[in-house]
CSV table of C-alpha atoms and ligand atoms in Angstrom, one decimal:
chain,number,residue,atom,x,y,z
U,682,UNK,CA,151.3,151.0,50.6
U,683,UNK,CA,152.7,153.8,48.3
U,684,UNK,CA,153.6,152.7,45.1
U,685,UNK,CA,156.8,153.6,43.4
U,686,UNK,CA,157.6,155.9,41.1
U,687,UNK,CA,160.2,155.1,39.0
U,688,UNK,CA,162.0,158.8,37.9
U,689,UNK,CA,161.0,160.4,35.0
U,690,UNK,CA,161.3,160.2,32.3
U,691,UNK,CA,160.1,157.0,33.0
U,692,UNK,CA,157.6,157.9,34.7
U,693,UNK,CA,155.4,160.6,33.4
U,694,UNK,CA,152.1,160.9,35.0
U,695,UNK,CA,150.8,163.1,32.2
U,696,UNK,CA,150.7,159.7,30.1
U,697,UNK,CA,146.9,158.6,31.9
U,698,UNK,CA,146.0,162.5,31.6
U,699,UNK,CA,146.2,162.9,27.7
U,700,UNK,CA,142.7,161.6,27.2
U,701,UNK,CA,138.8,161.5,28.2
U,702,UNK,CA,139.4,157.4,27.7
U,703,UNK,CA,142.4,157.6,29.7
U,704,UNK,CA,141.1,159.6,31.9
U,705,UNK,CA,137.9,157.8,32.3
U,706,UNK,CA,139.9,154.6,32.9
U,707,UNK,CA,142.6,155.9,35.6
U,708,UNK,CA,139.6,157.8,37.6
U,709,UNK,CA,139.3,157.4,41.4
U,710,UNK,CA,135.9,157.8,42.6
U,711,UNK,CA,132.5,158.0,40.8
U,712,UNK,CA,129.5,160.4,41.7
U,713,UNK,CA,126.1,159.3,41.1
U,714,UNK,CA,122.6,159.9,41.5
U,715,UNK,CA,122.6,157.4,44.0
U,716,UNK,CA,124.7,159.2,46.2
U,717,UNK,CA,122.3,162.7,46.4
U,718,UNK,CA,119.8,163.1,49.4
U,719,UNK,CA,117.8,166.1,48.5
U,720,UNK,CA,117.2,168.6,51.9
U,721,UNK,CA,114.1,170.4,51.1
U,722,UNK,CA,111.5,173.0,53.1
U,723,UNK,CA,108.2,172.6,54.0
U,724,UNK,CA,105.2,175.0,55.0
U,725,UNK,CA,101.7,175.4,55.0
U,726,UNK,CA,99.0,176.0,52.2
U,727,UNK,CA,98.5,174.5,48.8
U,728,UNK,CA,100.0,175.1,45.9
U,729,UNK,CA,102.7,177.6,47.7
U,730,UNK,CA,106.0,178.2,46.6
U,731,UNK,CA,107.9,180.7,48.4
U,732,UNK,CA,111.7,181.5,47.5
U,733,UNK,CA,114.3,181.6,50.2
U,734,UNK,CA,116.2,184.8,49.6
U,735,UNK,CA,119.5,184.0,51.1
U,736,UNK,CA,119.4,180.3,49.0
U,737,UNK,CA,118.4,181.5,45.5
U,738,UNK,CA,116.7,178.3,43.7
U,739,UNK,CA,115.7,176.9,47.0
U,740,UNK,CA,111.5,177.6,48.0
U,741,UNK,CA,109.5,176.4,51.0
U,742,UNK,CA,106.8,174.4,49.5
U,743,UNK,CA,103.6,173.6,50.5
U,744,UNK,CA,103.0,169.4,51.5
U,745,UNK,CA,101.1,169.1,48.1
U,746,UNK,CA,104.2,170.5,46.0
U,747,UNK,CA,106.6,168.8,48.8
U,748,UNK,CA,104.9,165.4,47.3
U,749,UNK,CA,105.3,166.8,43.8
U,750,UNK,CA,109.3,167.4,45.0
U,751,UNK,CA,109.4,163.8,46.1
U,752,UNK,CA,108.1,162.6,42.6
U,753,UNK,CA,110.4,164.6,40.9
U,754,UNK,CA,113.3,163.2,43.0
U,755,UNK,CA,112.1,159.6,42.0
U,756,UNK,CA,112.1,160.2,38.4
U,757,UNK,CA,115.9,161.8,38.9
U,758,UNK,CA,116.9,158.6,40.4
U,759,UNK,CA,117.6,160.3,43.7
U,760,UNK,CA,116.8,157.9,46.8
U,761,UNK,CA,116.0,160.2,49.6
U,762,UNK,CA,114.6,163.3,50.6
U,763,UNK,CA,114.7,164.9,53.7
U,764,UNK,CA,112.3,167.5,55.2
U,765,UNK,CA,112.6,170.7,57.0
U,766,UNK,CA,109.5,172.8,58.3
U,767,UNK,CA,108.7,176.1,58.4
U,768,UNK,CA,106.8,176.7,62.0
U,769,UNK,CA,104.4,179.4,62.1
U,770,UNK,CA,105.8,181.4,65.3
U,771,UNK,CA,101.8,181.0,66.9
U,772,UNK,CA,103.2,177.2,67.6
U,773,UNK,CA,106.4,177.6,69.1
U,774,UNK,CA,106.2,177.8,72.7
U,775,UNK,CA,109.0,176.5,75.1
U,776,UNK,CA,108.2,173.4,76.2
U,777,UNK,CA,107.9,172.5,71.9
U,778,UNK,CA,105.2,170.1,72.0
U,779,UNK,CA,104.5,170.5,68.4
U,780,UNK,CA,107.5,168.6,68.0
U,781,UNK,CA,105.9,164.8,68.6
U,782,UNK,CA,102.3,166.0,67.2
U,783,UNK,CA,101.3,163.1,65.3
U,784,UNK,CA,99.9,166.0,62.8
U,785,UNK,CA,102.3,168.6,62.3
U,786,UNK,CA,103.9,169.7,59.0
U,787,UNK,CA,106.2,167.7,59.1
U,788,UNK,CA,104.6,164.1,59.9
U,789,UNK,CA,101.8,164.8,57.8
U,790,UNK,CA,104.5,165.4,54.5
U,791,UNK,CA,106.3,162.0,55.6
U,792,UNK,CA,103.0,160.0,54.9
U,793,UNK,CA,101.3,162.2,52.4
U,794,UNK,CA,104.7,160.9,50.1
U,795,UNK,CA,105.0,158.0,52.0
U,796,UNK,CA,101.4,157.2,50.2
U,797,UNK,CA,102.6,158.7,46.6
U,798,UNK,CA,105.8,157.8,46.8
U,799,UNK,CA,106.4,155.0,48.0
U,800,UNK,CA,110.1,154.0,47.5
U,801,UNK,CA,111.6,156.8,47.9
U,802,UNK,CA,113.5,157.0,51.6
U,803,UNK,CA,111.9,160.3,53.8
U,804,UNK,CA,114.4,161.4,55.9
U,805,UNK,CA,113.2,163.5,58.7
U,806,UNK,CA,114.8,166.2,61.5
U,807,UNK,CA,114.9,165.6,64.4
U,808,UNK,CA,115.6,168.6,67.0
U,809,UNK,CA,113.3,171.5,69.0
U,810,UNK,CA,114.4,174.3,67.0
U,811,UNK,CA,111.6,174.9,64.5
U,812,UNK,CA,109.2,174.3,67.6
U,813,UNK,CA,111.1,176.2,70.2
U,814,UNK,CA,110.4,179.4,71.5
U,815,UNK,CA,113.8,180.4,71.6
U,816,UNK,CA,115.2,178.9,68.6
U,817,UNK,CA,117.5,175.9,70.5
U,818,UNK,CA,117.8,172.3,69.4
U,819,UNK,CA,117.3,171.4,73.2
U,820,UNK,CA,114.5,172.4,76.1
U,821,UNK,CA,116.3,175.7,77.5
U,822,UNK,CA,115.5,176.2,81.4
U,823,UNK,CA,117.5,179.2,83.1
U,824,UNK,CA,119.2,180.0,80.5
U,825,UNK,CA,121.3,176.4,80.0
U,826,UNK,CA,119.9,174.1,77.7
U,827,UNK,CA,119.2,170.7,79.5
U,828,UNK,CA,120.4,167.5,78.0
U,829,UNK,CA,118.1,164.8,79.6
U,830,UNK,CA,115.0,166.4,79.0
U,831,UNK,CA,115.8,167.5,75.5
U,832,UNK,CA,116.0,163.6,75.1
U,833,UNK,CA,113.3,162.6,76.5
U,834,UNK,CA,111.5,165.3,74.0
U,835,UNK,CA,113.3,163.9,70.9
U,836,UNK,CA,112.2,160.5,71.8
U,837,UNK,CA,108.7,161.0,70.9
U,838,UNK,CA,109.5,163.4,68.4
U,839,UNK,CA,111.2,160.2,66.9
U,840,UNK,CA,108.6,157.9,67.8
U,841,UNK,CA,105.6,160.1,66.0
U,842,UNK,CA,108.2,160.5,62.7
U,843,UNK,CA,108.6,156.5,62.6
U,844,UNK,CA,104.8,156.0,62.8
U,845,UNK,CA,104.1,157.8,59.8
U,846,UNK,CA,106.3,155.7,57.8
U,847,UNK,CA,109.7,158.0,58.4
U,848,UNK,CA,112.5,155.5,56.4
U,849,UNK,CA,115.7,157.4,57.8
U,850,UNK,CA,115.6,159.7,61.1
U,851,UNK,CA,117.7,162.0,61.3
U,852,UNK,CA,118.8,163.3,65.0
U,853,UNK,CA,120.3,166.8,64.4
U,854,UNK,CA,120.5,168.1,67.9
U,855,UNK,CA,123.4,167.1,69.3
U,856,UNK,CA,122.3,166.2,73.0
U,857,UNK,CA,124.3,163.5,74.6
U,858,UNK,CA,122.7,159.9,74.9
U,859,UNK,CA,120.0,160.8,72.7
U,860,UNK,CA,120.7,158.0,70.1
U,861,UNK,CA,120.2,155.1,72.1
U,862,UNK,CA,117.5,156.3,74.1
U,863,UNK,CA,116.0,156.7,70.5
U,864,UNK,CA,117.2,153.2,69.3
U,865,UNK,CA,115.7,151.7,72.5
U,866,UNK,CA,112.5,153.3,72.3
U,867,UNK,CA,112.5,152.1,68.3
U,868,UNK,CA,113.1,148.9,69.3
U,869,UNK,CA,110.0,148.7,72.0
U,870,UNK,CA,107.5,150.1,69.7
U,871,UNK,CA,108.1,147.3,67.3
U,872,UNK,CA,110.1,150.2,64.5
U,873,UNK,CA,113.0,148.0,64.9
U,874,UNK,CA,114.0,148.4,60.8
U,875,UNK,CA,114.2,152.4,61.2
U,876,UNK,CA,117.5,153.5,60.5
U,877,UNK,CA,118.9,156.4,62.4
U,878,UNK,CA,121.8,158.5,60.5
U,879,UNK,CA,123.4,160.4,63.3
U,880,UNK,CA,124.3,164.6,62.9
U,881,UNK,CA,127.4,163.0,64.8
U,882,UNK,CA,129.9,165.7,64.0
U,883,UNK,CA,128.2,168.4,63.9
U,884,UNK,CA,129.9,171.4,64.6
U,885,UNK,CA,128.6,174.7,65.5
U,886,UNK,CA,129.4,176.8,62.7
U,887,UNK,CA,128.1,180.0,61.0
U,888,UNK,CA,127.4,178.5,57.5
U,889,UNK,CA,124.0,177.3,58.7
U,890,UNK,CA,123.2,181.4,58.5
U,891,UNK,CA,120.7,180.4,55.3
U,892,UNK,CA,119.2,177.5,56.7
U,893,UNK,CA,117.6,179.2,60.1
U,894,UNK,CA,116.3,182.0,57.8
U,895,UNK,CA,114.3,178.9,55.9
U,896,UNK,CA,113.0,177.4,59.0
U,897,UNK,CA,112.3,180.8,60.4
U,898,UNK,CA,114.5,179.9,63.5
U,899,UNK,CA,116.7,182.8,62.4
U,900,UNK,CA,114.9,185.9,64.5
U,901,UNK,CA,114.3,183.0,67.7
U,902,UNK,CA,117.8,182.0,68.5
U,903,UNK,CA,118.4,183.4,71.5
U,904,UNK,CA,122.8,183.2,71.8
U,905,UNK,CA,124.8,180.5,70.4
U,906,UNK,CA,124.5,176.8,70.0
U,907,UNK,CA,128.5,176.3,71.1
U,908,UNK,CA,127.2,174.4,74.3
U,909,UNK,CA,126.5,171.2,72.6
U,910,UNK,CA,127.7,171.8,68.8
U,911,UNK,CA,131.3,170.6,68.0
U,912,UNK,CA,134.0,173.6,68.2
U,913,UNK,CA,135.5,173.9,65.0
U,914,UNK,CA,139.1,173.0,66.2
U,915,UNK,CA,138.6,169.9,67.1
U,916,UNK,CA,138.6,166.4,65.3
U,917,UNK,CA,139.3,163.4,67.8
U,918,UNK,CA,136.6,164.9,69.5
U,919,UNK,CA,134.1,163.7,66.3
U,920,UNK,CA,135.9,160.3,66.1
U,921,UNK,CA,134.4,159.3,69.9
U,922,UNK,CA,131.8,160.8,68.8
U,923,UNK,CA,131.4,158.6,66.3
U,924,UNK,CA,132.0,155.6,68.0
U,925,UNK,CA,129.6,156.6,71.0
U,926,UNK,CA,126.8,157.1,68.2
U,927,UNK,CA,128.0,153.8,66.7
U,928,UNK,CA,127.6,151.9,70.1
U,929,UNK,CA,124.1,153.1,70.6
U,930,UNK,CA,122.8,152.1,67.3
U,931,UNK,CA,123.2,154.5,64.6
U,932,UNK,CA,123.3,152.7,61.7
U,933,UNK,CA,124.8,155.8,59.4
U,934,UNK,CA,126.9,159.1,60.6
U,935,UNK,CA,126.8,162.3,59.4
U,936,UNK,CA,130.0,165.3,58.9
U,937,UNK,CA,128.4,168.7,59.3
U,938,UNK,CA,129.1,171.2,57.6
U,939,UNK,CA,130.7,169.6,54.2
U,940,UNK,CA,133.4,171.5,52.4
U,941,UNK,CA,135.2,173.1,55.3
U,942,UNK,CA,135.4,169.7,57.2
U,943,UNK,CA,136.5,167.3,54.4
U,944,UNK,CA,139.4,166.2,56.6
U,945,UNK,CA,136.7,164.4,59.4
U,946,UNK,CA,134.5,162.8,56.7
U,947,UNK,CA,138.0,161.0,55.8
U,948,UNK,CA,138.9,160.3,59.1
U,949,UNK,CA,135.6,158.7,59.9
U,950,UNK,CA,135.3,156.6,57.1
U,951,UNK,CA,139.0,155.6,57.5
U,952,UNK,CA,138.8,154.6,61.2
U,953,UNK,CA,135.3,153.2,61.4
U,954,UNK,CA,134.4,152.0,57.9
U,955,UNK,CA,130.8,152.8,58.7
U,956,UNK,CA,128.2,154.3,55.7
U,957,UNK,CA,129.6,158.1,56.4
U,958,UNK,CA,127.8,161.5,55.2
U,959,UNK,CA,128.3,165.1,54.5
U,960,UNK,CA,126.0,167.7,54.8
U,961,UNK,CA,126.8,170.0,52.1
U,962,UNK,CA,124.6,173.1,54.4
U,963,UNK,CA,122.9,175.9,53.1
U,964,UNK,CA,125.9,178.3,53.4
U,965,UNK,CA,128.3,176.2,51.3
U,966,UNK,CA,124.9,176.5,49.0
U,967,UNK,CA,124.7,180.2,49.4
U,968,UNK,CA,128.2,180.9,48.7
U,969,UNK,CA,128.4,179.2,45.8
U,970,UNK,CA,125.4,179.7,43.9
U,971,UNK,CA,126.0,184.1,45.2
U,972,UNK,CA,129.5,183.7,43.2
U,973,UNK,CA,127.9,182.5,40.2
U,974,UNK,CA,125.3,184.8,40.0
U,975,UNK,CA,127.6,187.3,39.8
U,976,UNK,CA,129.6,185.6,37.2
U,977,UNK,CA,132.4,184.6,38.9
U,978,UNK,CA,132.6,181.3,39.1
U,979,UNK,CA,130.9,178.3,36.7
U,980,UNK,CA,127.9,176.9,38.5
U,981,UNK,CA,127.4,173.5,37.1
U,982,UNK,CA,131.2,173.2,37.0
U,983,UNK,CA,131.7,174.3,41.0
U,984,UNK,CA,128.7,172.5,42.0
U,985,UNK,CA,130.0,168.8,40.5
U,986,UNK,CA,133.3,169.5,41.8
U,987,UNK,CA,132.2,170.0,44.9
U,988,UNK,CA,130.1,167.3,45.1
U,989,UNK,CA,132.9,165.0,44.0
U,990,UNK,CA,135.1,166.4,46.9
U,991,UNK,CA,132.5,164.4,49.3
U,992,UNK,CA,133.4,161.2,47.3
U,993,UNK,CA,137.0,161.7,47.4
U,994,UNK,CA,136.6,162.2,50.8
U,995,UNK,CA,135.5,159.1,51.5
U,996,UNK,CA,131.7,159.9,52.0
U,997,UNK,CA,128.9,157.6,50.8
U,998,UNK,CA,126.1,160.0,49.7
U,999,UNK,CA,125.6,163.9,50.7
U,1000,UNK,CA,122.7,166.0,51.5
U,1001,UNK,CA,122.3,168.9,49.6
U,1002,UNK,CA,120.8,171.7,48.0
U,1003,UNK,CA,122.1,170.9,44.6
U,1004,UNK,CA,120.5,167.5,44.3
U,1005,UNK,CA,117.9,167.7,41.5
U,1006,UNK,CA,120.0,170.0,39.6
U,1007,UNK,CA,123.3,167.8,40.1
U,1008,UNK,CA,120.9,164.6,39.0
U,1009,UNK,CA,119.6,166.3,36.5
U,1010,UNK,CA,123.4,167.0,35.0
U,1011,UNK,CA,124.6,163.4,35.8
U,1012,UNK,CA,121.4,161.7,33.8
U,1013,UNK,CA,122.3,163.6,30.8
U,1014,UNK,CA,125.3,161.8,31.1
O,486,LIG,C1,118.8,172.3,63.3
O,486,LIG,C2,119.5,172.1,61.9
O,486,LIG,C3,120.3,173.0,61.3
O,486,LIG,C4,120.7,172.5,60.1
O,486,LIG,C5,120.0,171.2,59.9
O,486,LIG,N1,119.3,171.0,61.1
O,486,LIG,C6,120.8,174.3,61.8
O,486,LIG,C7,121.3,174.5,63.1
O,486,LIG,O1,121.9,173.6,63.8
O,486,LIG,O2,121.3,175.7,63.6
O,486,LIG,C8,121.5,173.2,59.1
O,486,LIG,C9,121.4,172.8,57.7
O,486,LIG,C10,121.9,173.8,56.7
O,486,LIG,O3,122.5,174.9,57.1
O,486,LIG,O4,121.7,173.6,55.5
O,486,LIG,N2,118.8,171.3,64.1
């Protein structure tokens, strides 16, 4: 498999570095706006904007400007957008009904761009946390957060996402079982085209910090989420995972966080071949974007890198933050 190197001088690998053509011609991977899926926030009102302070650039927008965010996207060329919603505390209660209301934030922004923008692929969330009381992905009863019941829960939340026209569901929560039981109940309710990309290696890690002060789960979360997120130390752990995910009918899988766990996107795409994602989260977001505010580091420059680190990786397409901007970069070409 690896090529030889014949010793130098005869071999001189500068030779296909002298040059942007040679360059161009020896490089690897390729990053394009094909590749982006642009994670945004959603609240209430109309014509709202309102910054997240620990994600400079990044607002919660109201569903009007959420449509405007979709049509923006479009134009860029990128092909999916997912949404996250701010819950007003008054409707998080424990049990988290909100979570399959046919008419919450969220599934009335899947079909109000569903209706304006048609092509685009709406990716959705799917886990308690904006709707629970105490800020878990799962139903929490005595303190432990129960898997079974937490499924049942995500089934419908699934099920009301899919009627409004959700293209890509995205199960975040990391309960066992929860993708077939999702794939099944798809199936029976004639959805059988959804796709579901799987948070399959998701690992329970303290660069999602930014992100729960957008959704306003932040102040709810009551302890830790280490009983069903991944622990950092572990990798053959993701790869069942992945196959588990695979076997119940995920049709896409999902590394989570990006950056610091490069070495599982590879592994997964090497072992399973499968379409293969990285979530690029708001703390890889935050950190980058507070070192170039300060001047320390170039953000156009770390931001393409970084994006291109996913590719290398062996990841089809990545979610994040940079997406419009990163589009807007690779369009002027
Ligand atoms: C919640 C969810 C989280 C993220 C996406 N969905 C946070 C968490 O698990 O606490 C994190 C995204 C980010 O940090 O950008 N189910």
């Amino acid at each position: 498999m690896r090529p030889t190197v014949a010793p130098f001088p005869t071999t001189r690998l500068r030779r296909t570095r002298r040059t942007p053509a040679l360059r161009d011609l020896v490089r690897e991977n390729t990053l394009t706006t094909g590749d982006l899926i642009w994670p945004i926030f959603i609240r209430e009102g109309e014509g709202v904007e309102e910054p997240v302070p620990s994600m400079p650039g990044v607002v919660r927008r109201s569903v009007d400007l959420a449509v405007k965010a979709a049509e923006e996207a479009a134009a860029l060329g990128i092909p999916a957008i997912c949404l996250f919603p701010y819950t007003d505390p008054s409707l998080k209660t424990e049990t988290c009904e909100e979570a399959w209301n046919p008419d919450n934030l969220s599934n009335r922004t899947i079909r109000a761009i569903k209706a304006a923008v048609p092509d685009i692929a709406v990716m959705t969330d799917i886990a308690l946390d904006p709707y629970n009381a105490n800020g878990h992905d799962g139903i929490v009863r005595d303190g432990i957060i129960v898997n079974d019941e937490t499924v049942e829960a995500l089934v419908k939340m699934a099920l009301a996402q899919a009627e409004c026209g959700a293209d890509i569901l995205g199960p975040s929560d990391m309960m066992d079982g929860r993708i077939g039981a999702m794939r099944a109940a798809l199936e029976k309710a004639g959805h059988s085209d959804v796709t579901i990309m799987s948070y399959t290696a998701k690992y329970a890690s303290a660069f999602y910090g930014p992100f729960r002060d957008a959704v306003g789960a932040s102040g709810a979360l009551k302890g830790d989420k280490k009983t069903y997120q991944m622990d950092p130390a572990n990798s053959d752990e993701a790869i069942r995972l992945v196959e588990r995910d695979l076997m119940e009918g995920a049709d896409m899988i999902m590394v989570k966080p990006g950056m610091p766990y490069l070495d599982i996107c590879r592994r997964v795409k090497d072992e399973f071949g499968v379409p293969t994602y990285a979530y690029q989260v708001s703390g890889e977001y935050a950190m980058l974007m507070a070192a170039a505010q300060n001047g320390w580091l170039d953000r156009e420059k770390v931001m393409m890198e970084s994006l291109m680190s996913f590719k290398r990786a062996g990841c089809d397409g990545i979610l994040t933050y940079f997406a419009p901007e990163a589009a807007r970069v690779l369009n002027a070409g």
